[in-house]
Amino acid sequence: MTIVPVMSLARHTFIDALRERAFVVLGLFLVVILVAARLLSPLALGEGRRVTLDVGLASVGFFGFLLVALLGTRMVHKEIDCKTILVLLSKPIRRSEFVLGKFLGLVTVVAVSLIAMLLMLAGILLTSGYEFDATLAVAGYYAFLELLIMAALAMFLTAFTSPVLSTFFLMGLFVAGHLSGSLIEMAQLLPNACAAKMLEAIFYVLPRLDLYSYTLEVVHGLPVDGGQLLWATSYAVIYSVGVLLLSVLILRSREFS
Amino acid sequence: MRAECDQLLILDKISKTFTTGFRRRKVPVLRDVSLTLGRGEVFGLLGPNGAGKTTLMKIALGLVRPSSGRGLLLGGPLGDLQARERVGFQPEQPYLYPGLTAGETLDLMAGLSRLSRARTAARIDRVAEQCSLGKYLRTPVRKLSRGWLQRLTLACALLSDPELLLLDEPLGGLDPEARLAVKDLILSLRAEGKTVMVSSHILPDVEALADRVALLRDGVIIASGRISELLGSGSEGVEVEIECQRPIQLPEFCTLARERVASNRARWLVPGDDPARLQHVLASLLRQGASIHAITPQRRDLEAFFTQAMERARTEAEGSAWNSVEVAS
Amino acid sequence: MKASGTLVLALGACLSIVLAAVVRAEFAASKSRVRDETEMTLFPSGRFLREMSLGHRHLVADLGWLAAIQYYGKHRMTDRRYEMAPHLFSVITEADTAFENAYLFGALVLAEAHLLDDGARMLKEGVARNPESWFLNFELGFYHYIFMRRWEAAAAAFAAAAELPGAPEYARRFAAAAYEKTGDEETARKLWEIIATQSDNQEIRRMAEERLESLADS
Ligand SMILES: Nc1ncnc2c1ncn2[C@@H]1O[C@H](COP(=O)(O)OP(=O)(O)OP(=O)(O)O)[C@@H](O)[C@H]1O
Ligand SMILES: [Mg+2]
């Protein structure tokens, strides 16, 4: 693994993605949603701050996900379908470097758009006179960690399915990831111990995205827990590394013709 | 381990069968292809559409794995990482990132080839000049025309100053002027000591460029060697175009070209390159009152050679198919 | 070289997934410490949910029901304390005022938590909102009878249930039995007589006559 080709690929992936039209449309969409939250909040019977934060953070997370789903699956697949990968892999670059470069490029796109979205949200809160504190930044960081996992999964899926299928699968994983917390708890209540164990095993492999929701903490301005921050980061990083290793494994066994 | 040998690419009995679709249908694409590429030569890989030229190049680069057979690329296994540092590949279609400019694309390629920053700048200047891309460096790839894209992919292949170039139809989609420029470029690369493999189905182009050629048909090499050896003495005879008012008698060895230029014009082929014989025919023509419009020596070219070779291969294939049917019944 | 690389990758992938599961447990624990209790108090009020659900209030109630079942399951297996239960069940029943099982289950959970009065209040609320429901009346009687041992209240509720459309026969029997407990033999006898003359079931008629005889003896 060498750093130069990886960074070069990441940088140019980022530049290429920024010029994608899909990206601009997503940005517009977010503005519409946030403005809607701003307009709705007076109707929320004194719960305006809460509604703005709920809707705002939810749409930040969801648009981040859409970004990963659309850009991520399209990106890698475009490589294989449109055969840019032929040019890349004829250069002295390993498949692992290819995966990492693409992933980092995608993650940079995600990070930049998350920052932009959070700034917009903060602007809306400020102009509405609702208070917020550093927990909002932590919420943004958690959203980023969640999308890190999703980006790794996007790389993984596109390594072997079509973009439409992988977008579908990714949506499935997104939903399952958000439900997995509740489903694990339910599984423990199942009368059939064997079925319960099996369900649990499945959900141990699925990511637990529900843990990355931070709306509650922001709404109530709960203190930031440093230990939890560390666990959250390690989980996202380790899980993504595992998924990326699998993607490399798949990509190495593939032919490109 | 890595012997500095003069064989930059060695393919030994390479076969490839693709498996496609849900039915796992087997598609044989290459069969027992062997060839070697010596340092400093231009090698022409010829063959009709679907013959397997592109697949062969991809196998050399490790993008496709051979089903059987072995090979060495610059002394390493096919598609070896270190070997790829010294190879430039121009794919058949200009696959690039539409969002990047030509300059950024080259910058990306430099990064992938692990060039240092200073060298990147120098190399980009150099290949931009070689491919006359200078004024397009700031143009987004999606706005480049097909021909310029083609030149950009060539520039990408040349960027790391590789020893071995695999160019898949480098002249496709280019206007006559650009074709000439690219041909000149390939010849100047040979002069610099680079080794080039060019695939094409446009034979005159290859004839002008290549030292050696191989002809692929349905994944099998049906002829290969130096052009001069393949074509022999090179002369088919002399063609004489005449105008005459009445039928003409000529010695038996002369043949009348089938198509007529005009109602009272005809072309005769005088085979062989015996000057005395030609003189005799010309005298006879003048005697019979024909006026001579043109005398053209007929060089035997690759096109003629390969048409014959393909024809031969086809009849052989049909013959063997016939045989096998007989054996089966 | 290639094969060993594949092995390393595969091992690395497996290792990371396992490690991730371990780290995840820590993360989940730290998260649930913050969340669990806060989350339930944050469960918005039933009326708010009802207004916000835009016509899908049954859906809201169903979701609340699932949350309640989980909450119960979790605490049943751990500390057997159900502090948030009154709030949770009031949310569900406010979102869907006719959700009979929610009133009953809520009351039972509260009884388990020794919050007997709260449980009775919950059922009474159900009866007040659904006066036509024999089921809620009956369960209110049952609750009084079994958990609180208040025979009068139980007997009244059973009797009310027995008069409502759709009420099964045994409601009247429960009422009669409860009246015997209170010492109001007069009412008990009247009820047994109705059963003895009207029941479709011979066995039950016989049993009712036995009860009448034993009441006459005393
Ligand atoms: N992935 C694949 N699966 C199945 N068949 C394939 C695959 N790739 C190539 N082929 C088949 O292999 C044959 C050779 O293809 P190839 O692209 O190498 O031909 P070519 O000589 O480059 O042709 P052209 O002159 O049109 O570029 C074709 O018949 C093609 O259909
Ligand atoms: Mg081709």
PDB file of C-alpha atoms in Angstrom, chain A residues 37-220:
ATOM      1  CA  ALA A  37     -38.605  22.833   8.971  1.00  0.00           C
ATOM      2  CA  ARG A  38     -38.160  26.528   9.604  1.00  0.00           C
ATOM      3  CA  LEU A  39     -41.647  27.321   8.322  1.00  0.00           C
ATOM      4  CA  LEU A  40     -43.290  24.432  10.149  1.00  0.00           C
ATOM      5  CA  SER A  41     -41.805  25.109  13.550  1.00  0.00           C
ATOM      6  CA  PRO A  42     -44.253  27.907  14.521  1.00  0.00           C
ATOM      7  CA  LEU A  43     -47.046  25.366  14.040  1.00  0.00           C
ATOM      8  CA  ALA A  44     -45.496  22.968  16.512  1.00  0.00           C
ATOM      9  CA  LEU A  45     -47.164  24.492  19.589  1.00  0.00           C
ATOM     10  CA  GLY A  46     -44.067  25.664  21.404  1.00  0.00           C
ATOM     11  CA  GLU A  47     -42.047  22.625  20.373  1.00  0.00           C
ATOM     12  CA  GLY A  48     -40.410  24.605  17.565  1.00  0.00           C
ATOM     13  CA  ARG A  49     -36.835  24.052  18.621  1.00  0.00           C
ATOM     14  CA  ARG A  50     -37.393  20.376  19.029  1.00  0.00           C
ATOM     15  CA  VAL A  51     -39.155  20.017  15.687  1.00  0.00           C
ATOM     16  CA  THR A  52     -36.459  21.996  13.901  1.00  0.00           C
ATOM     17  CA  LEU A  53     -33.726  19.867  15.425  1.00  0.00           C
ATOM     18  CA  ASP A  54     -35.586  16.619  14.765  1.00  0.00           C
ATOM     19  CA  VAL A  55     -36.426  17.403  11.180  1.00  0.00           C
ATOM     20  CA  GLY A  56     -33.066  19.055  10.581  1.00  0.00           C
ATOM     21  CA  LEU A  57     -30.885  16.261  11.928  1.00  0.00           C
ATOM     22  CA  ALA A  58     -33.075  13.594  10.353  1.00  0.00           C
ATOM     23  CA  SER A  59     -32.798  15.219   6.947  1.00  0.00           C
ATOM     24  CA  VAL A  60     -29.073  15.777   7.325  1.00  0.00           C
ATOM     25  CA  GLY A  61     -28.705  12.062   8.000  1.00  0.00           C
ATOM     26  CA  PHE A  62     -31.032  11.068   5.231  1.00  0.00           C
ATOM     27  CA  PHE A  63     -29.489  13.323   2.611  1.00  0.00           C
ATOM     28  CA  GLY A  64     -26.081  12.138   3.608  1.00  0.00           C
ATOM     29  CA  PHE A  65     -27.316   8.628   3.059  1.00  0.00           C
ATOM     30  CA  LEU A  66     -28.822   9.520  -0.323  1.00  0.00           C
ATOM     31  CA  LEU A  67     -25.522  11.056  -1.294  1.00  0.00           C
ATOM     32  CA  VAL A  68     -23.677   7.870  -0.437  1.00  0.00           C
ATOM     33  CA  ALA A  69     -26.303   5.701  -2.083  1.00  0.00           C
ATOM     34  CA  LEU A  70     -26.370   7.665  -5.320  1.00  0.00           C
ATOM     35  CA  LEU A  71     -22.792   8.831  -5.617  1.00  0.00           C
ATOM     36  CA  GLY A  72     -21.180   5.828  -4.012  1.00  0.00           C
ATOM     37  CA  THR A  73     -22.906   3.116  -5.935  1.00  0.00           C
ATOM     38  CA  ARG A  74     -22.765   5.095  -9.150  1.00  0.00           C
ATOM     39  CA  MET A  75     -19.153   5.959  -8.675  1.00  0.00           C
ATOM     40  CA  VAL A  76     -17.675   2.519  -8.362  1.00  0.00           C
ATOM     41  CA  HIS A  77     -20.064   1.127 -10.848  1.00  0.00           C
ATOM     42  CA  LYS A  78     -19.293   3.819 -13.348  1.00  0.00           C
ATOM     43  CA  GLU A  79     -15.712   2.704 -13.029  1.00  0.00           C
ATOM     44  CA  ILE A  80     -16.566  -0.830 -13.966  1.00  0.00           C
ATOM     45  CA  ASP A  81     -19.355  -0.137 -16.440  1.00  0.00           C
ATOM     46  CA  CYS A  82     -17.744   2.801 -18.135  1.00  0.00           C
ATOM     47  CA  LYS A  83     -14.443   1.019 -17.871  1.00  0.00           C
ATOM     48  CA  THR A  84     -12.413   3.835 -16.391  1.00  0.00           C
ATOM     49  CA  ILE A  85     -11.186   1.076 -14.154  1.00  0.00           C
ATOM     50  CA  LEU A  86      -9.298  -0.358 -17.137  1.00  0.00           C
ATOM     51  CA  VAL A  87      -7.186   2.752 -17.340  1.00  0.00           C
ATOM     52  CA  LEU A  88      -6.674   2.895 -13.586  1.00  0.00           C
ATOM     53  CA  LEU A  89      -5.747  -0.739 -13.112  1.00  0.00           C
ATOM     54  CA  SER A  90      -3.361  -0.691 -16.052  1.00  0.00           C
ATOM     55  CA  LYS A  91      -1.378   1.813 -14.007  1.00  0.00           C
ATOM     56  CA  PRO A  92       0.826   0.439 -11.238  1.00  0.00           C
ATOM     57  CA  ILE A  93      -1.904   0.469  -8.620  1.00  0.00           C
ATOM     58  CA  ARG A  94      -3.095  -2.390  -6.433  1.00  0.00           C
ATOM     59  CA  ARG A  95      -6.754  -3.240  -6.184  1.00  0.00           C
ATOM     60  CA  SER A  96      -6.587  -2.447  -2.468  1.00  0.00           C
ATOM     61  CA  GLU A  97      -5.230   0.993  -3.318  1.00  0.00           C
ATOM     62  CA  PHE A  98      -8.052   1.439  -5.788  1.00  0.00           C
ATOM     63  CA  VAL A  99     -10.667   0.587  -3.153  1.00  0.00           C
ATOM     64  CA  LEU A 100      -9.098   2.782  -0.518  1.00  0.00           C
ATOM     65  CA  GLY A 101      -8.647   5.718  -2.883  1.00  0.00           C
ATOM     66  CA  LYS A 102     -12.233   5.568  -4.082  1.00  0.00           C
ATOM     67  CA  PHE A 103     -13.484   5.162  -0.518  1.00  0.00           C
ATOM     68  CA  LEU A 104     -11.513   8.115   0.779  1.00  0.00           C
ATOM     69  CA  GLY A 105     -12.719  10.234  -2.127  1.00  0.00           C
ATOM     70  CA  LEU A 106     -16.309   9.349  -1.361  1.00  0.00           C
ATOM     71  CA  VAL A 107     -15.828   9.932   2.352  1.00  0.00           C
ATOM     72  CA  THR A 108     -14.370  13.360   1.660  1.00  0.00           C
ATOM     73  CA  VAL A 109     -17.412  14.237  -0.415  1.00  0.00           C
ATOM     74  CA  VAL A 110     -19.605  13.072   2.455  1.00  0.00           C
ATOM     75  CA  ALA A 111     -17.632  15.016   5.053  1.00  0.00           C
ATOM     76  CA  VAL A 112     -17.725  18.229   3.080  1.00  0.00           C
ATOM     77  CA  SER A 113     -21.436  17.958   2.401  1.00  0.00           C
ATOM     78  CA  LEU A 114     -22.171  17.120   6.038  1.00  0.00           C
ATOM     79  CA  ILE A 115     -20.310  20.208   7.164  1.00  0.00           C
ATOM     80  CA  ALA A 116     -22.236  22.292   4.668  1.00  0.00           C
ATOM     81  CA  MET A 117     -25.550  20.822   5.809  1.00  0.00           C
ATOM     82  CA  LEU A 118     -24.775  21.337   9.489  1.00  0.00           C
ATOM     83  CA  LEU A 119     -23.796  24.933   8.848  1.00  0.00           C
ATOM     84  CA  MET A 120     -27.144  25.438   7.148  1.00  0.00           C
ATOM     85  CA  LEU A 121     -28.934  23.854  10.080  1.00  0.00           C
ATOM     86  CA  ALA A 122     -27.019  26.008  12.547  1.00  0.00           C
ATOM     87  CA  GLY A 123     -27.941  29.047  10.483  1.00  0.00           C
ATOM     88  CA  ILE A 124     -31.607  28.154  10.629  1.00  0.00           C
ATOM     89  CA  LEU A 125     -31.452  27.582  14.393  1.00  0.00           C
ATOM     90  CA  LEU A 126     -29.677  30.891  14.888  1.00  0.00           C
ATOM     91  CA  THR A 127     -32.104  32.890  12.798  1.00  0.00           C
ATOM     92  CA  SER A 128     -35.005  31.271  14.623  1.00  0.00           C
ATOM     93  CA  GLY A 129     -33.472  32.176  17.965  1.00  0.00           C
ATOM     94  CA  TYR A 130     -33.250  28.551  19.159  1.00  0.00           C
ATOM     95  CA  GLU A 131     -30.263  27.718  21.295  1.00  0.00           C
ATOM     96  CA  PHE A 132     -27.859  24.899  20.564  1.00  0.00           C
ATOM     97  CA  ASP A 133     -24.384  23.962  21.691  1.00  0.00           C
ATOM     98  CA  ALA A 134     -21.388  21.794  20.821  1.00  0.00           C
ATOM     99  CA  THR A 135     -23.545  18.673  20.917  1.00  0.00           C
ATOM    100  CA  LEU A 136     -24.722  19.662  17.446  1.00  0.00           C
ATOM    101  CA  ALA A 137     -21.164  19.182  16.204  1.00  0.00           C
ATOM    102  CA  VAL A 138     -21.068  15.779  17.907  1.00  0.00           C
ATOM    103  CA  ALA A 139     -24.334  14.917  16.152  1.00  0.00           C
ATOM    104  CA  GLY A 140     -22.664  15.853  12.879  1.00  0.00           C
ATOM    105  CA  TYR A 141     -19.673  13.682  13.742  1.00  0.00           C
ATOM    106  CA  TYR A 142     -21.936  10.740  14.555  1.00  0.00           C
ATOM    107  CA  ALA A 143     -23.769  11.231  11.261  1.00  0.00           C
ATOM    108  CA  PHE A 144     -20.376  11.168   9.567  1.00  0.00           C
ATOM    109  CA  LEU A 145     -19.418   7.920  11.284  1.00  0.00           C
ATOM    110  CA  GLU A 146     -22.699   6.373  10.205  1.00  0.00           C
ATOM    111  CA  LEU A 147     -22.083   7.438   6.611  1.00  0.00           C
ATOM    112  CA  LEU A 148     -18.545   6.078   6.827  1.00  0.00           C
ATOM    113  CA  ILE A 149     -20.076   2.668   7.382  1.00  0.00           C
ATOM    114  CA  MET A 150     -22.587   3.225   4.587  1.00  0.00           C
ATOM    115  CA  ALA A 151     -19.829   4.320   2.196  1.00  0.00           C
ATOM    116  CA  ALA A 152     -17.855   1.163   2.951  1.00  0.00           C
ATOM    117  CA  LEU A 153     -20.975  -0.906   2.350  1.00  0.00           C
ATOM    118  CA  ALA A 154     -21.560   0.936  -0.932  1.00  0.00           C
ATOM    119  CA  MET A 155     -18.038   0.045  -2.061  1.00  0.00           C
ATOM    120  CA  PHE A 156     -18.669  -3.538  -1.052  1.00  0.00           C
ATOM    121  CA  LEU A 157     -22.001  -3.884  -2.845  1.00  0.00           C
ATOM    122  CA  THR A 158     -20.914  -2.242  -6.055  1.00  0.00           C
ATOM    123  CA  ALA A 159     -17.947  -4.555  -6.266  1.00  0.00           C
ATOM    124  CA  PHE A 160     -20.304  -7.303  -7.392  1.00  0.00           C
ATOM    125  CA  THR A 161     -23.805  -6.063  -8.239  1.00  0.00           C
ATOM    126  CA  SER A 162     -25.381  -3.583 -10.606  1.00  0.00           C
ATOM    127  CA  PRO A 163     -25.865   0.010  -9.432  1.00  0.00           C
ATOM    128  CA  VAL A 164     -29.644  -0.324  -9.212  1.00  0.00           C
ATOM    129  CA  LEU A 165     -29.402  -3.481  -7.141  1.00  0.00           C
ATOM    130  CA  SER A 166     -26.721  -2.102  -4.910  1.00  0.00           C
ATOM    131  CA  THR A 167     -28.745   1.054  -4.273  1.00  0.00           C
ATOM    132  CA  PHE A 168     -31.638  -1.176  -3.257  1.00  0.00           C
ATOM    133  CA  PHE A 169     -29.463  -3.349  -1.035  1.00  0.00           C
ATOM    134  CA  LEU A 170     -27.919  -0.287   0.483  1.00  0.00           C
ATOM    135  CA  MET A 171     -31.352   1.086   1.327  1.00  0.00           C
ATOM    136  CA  GLY A 172     -32.232  -2.268   2.855  1.00  0.00           C
ATOM    137  CA  LEU A 173     -29.080  -2.197   4.960  1.00  0.00           C
ATOM    138  CA  PHE A 174     -29.805   1.369   5.992  1.00  0.00           C
ATOM    139  CA  VAL A 175     -33.266   0.457   7.236  1.00  0.00           C
ATOM    140  CA  ALA A 176     -32.107  -2.793   8.833  1.00  0.00           C
ATOM    141  CA  GLY A 177     -29.191  -0.975  10.440  1.00  0.00           C
ATOM    142  CA  HIS A 178     -31.548   1.494  12.031  1.00  0.00           C
ATOM    143  CA  LEU A 179     -33.933  -1.176  13.240  1.00  0.00           C
ATOM    144  CA  SER A 180     -31.302  -3.645  14.355  1.00  0.00           C
ATOM    145  CA  GLY A 181     -31.193  -2.321  17.916  1.00  0.00           C
ATOM    146  CA  SER A 182     -34.888  -2.977  18.452  1.00  0.00           C
ATOM    147  CA  LEU A 183     -34.774  -6.215  16.536  1.00  0.00           C
ATOM    148  CA  ILE A 184     -31.958  -7.569  18.688  1.00  0.00           C
ATOM    149  CA  GLU A 185     -33.969  -6.773  21.803  1.00  0.00           C
ATOM    150  CA  MET A 186     -36.985  -8.485  20.305  1.00  0.00           C
ATOM    151  CA  ALA A 187     -34.911 -11.481  19.355  1.00  0.00           C
ATOM    152  CA  GLN A 188     -33.953 -11.927  22.995  1.00  0.00           C
ATOM    153  CA  LEU A 189     -37.625 -12.185  23.854  1.00  0.00           C
ATOM    154  CA  LEU A 190     -38.261 -14.926  21.298  1.00  0.00           C
ATOM    155  CA  PRO A 191     -39.426 -18.147  22.970  1.00  0.00           C
ATOM    156  CA  ASN A 192     -37.389 -20.288  20.564  1.00  0.00           C
ATOM    157  CA  ALA A 193     -33.804 -19.983  21.768  1.00  0.00           C
ATOM    158  CA  CYS A 194     -32.311 -21.298  18.557  1.00  0.00           C
ATOM    159  CA  ALA A 195     -34.185 -18.814  16.384  1.00  0.00           C
ATOM    160  CA  ALA A 196     -33.218 -16.073  18.794  1.00  0.00           C
ATOM    161  CA  LYS A 197     -29.535 -16.942  18.513  1.00  0.00           C
ATOM    162  CA  MET A 198     -29.742 -17.005  14.737  1.00  0.00           C
ATOM    163  CA  LEU A 199     -31.450 -13.635  14.564  1.00  0.00           C
ATOM    164  CA  GLU A 200     -28.869 -12.259  16.917  1.00  0.00           C
ATOM    165  CA  ALA A 201     -26.038 -13.578  14.776  1.00  0.00           C
ATOM    166  CA  ILE A 202     -27.500 -11.910  11.701  1.00  0.00           C
ATOM    167  CA  PHE A 203     -27.778  -8.637  13.507  1.00  0.00           C
ATOM    168  CA  TYR A 204     -24.247  -8.869  14.760  1.00  0.00           C
ATOM    169  CA  VAL A 205     -23.062  -8.766  11.180  1.00  0.00           C
ATOM    170  CA  LEU A 206     -25.397  -5.934  10.217  1.00  0.00           C
ATOM    171  CA  PRO A 207     -24.231  -2.492  11.277  1.00  0.00           C
ATOM    172  CA  ARG A 208     -25.983  -0.873  14.221  1.00  0.00           C
ATOM    173  CA  LEU A 209     -26.741   2.488  12.735  1.00  0.00           C
ATOM    174  CA  ASP A 210     -29.371   3.349  15.337  1.00  0.00           C
ATOM    175  CA  LEU A 211     -26.573   3.949  17.827  1.00  0.00           C
ATOM    176  CA  TYR A 212     -25.423   6.911  15.770  1.00  0.00           C
ATOM    177  CA  SER A 213     -28.623   8.859  16.240  1.00  0.00           C
ATOM    178  CA  TYR A 214     -27.775  11.797  18.443  1.00  0.00           C
ATOM    179  CA  THR A 215     -30.964  13.827  18.218  1.00  0.00           C
ATOM    180  CA  LEU A 216     -32.014  12.995  21.754  1.00  0.00           C
ATOM    181  CA  GLU A 217     -28.769  14.239  23.205  1.00  0.00           C
ATOM    182  CA  VAL A 218     -28.875  17.430  21.170  1.00  0.00           C
ATOM    183  CA  VAL A 219     -32.476  18.243  21.986  1.00  0.00           C
ATOM    184  CA  HIS A 220     -31.750  17.898  25.690  1.00  0.00           C
TER     185      HIS A 220
END
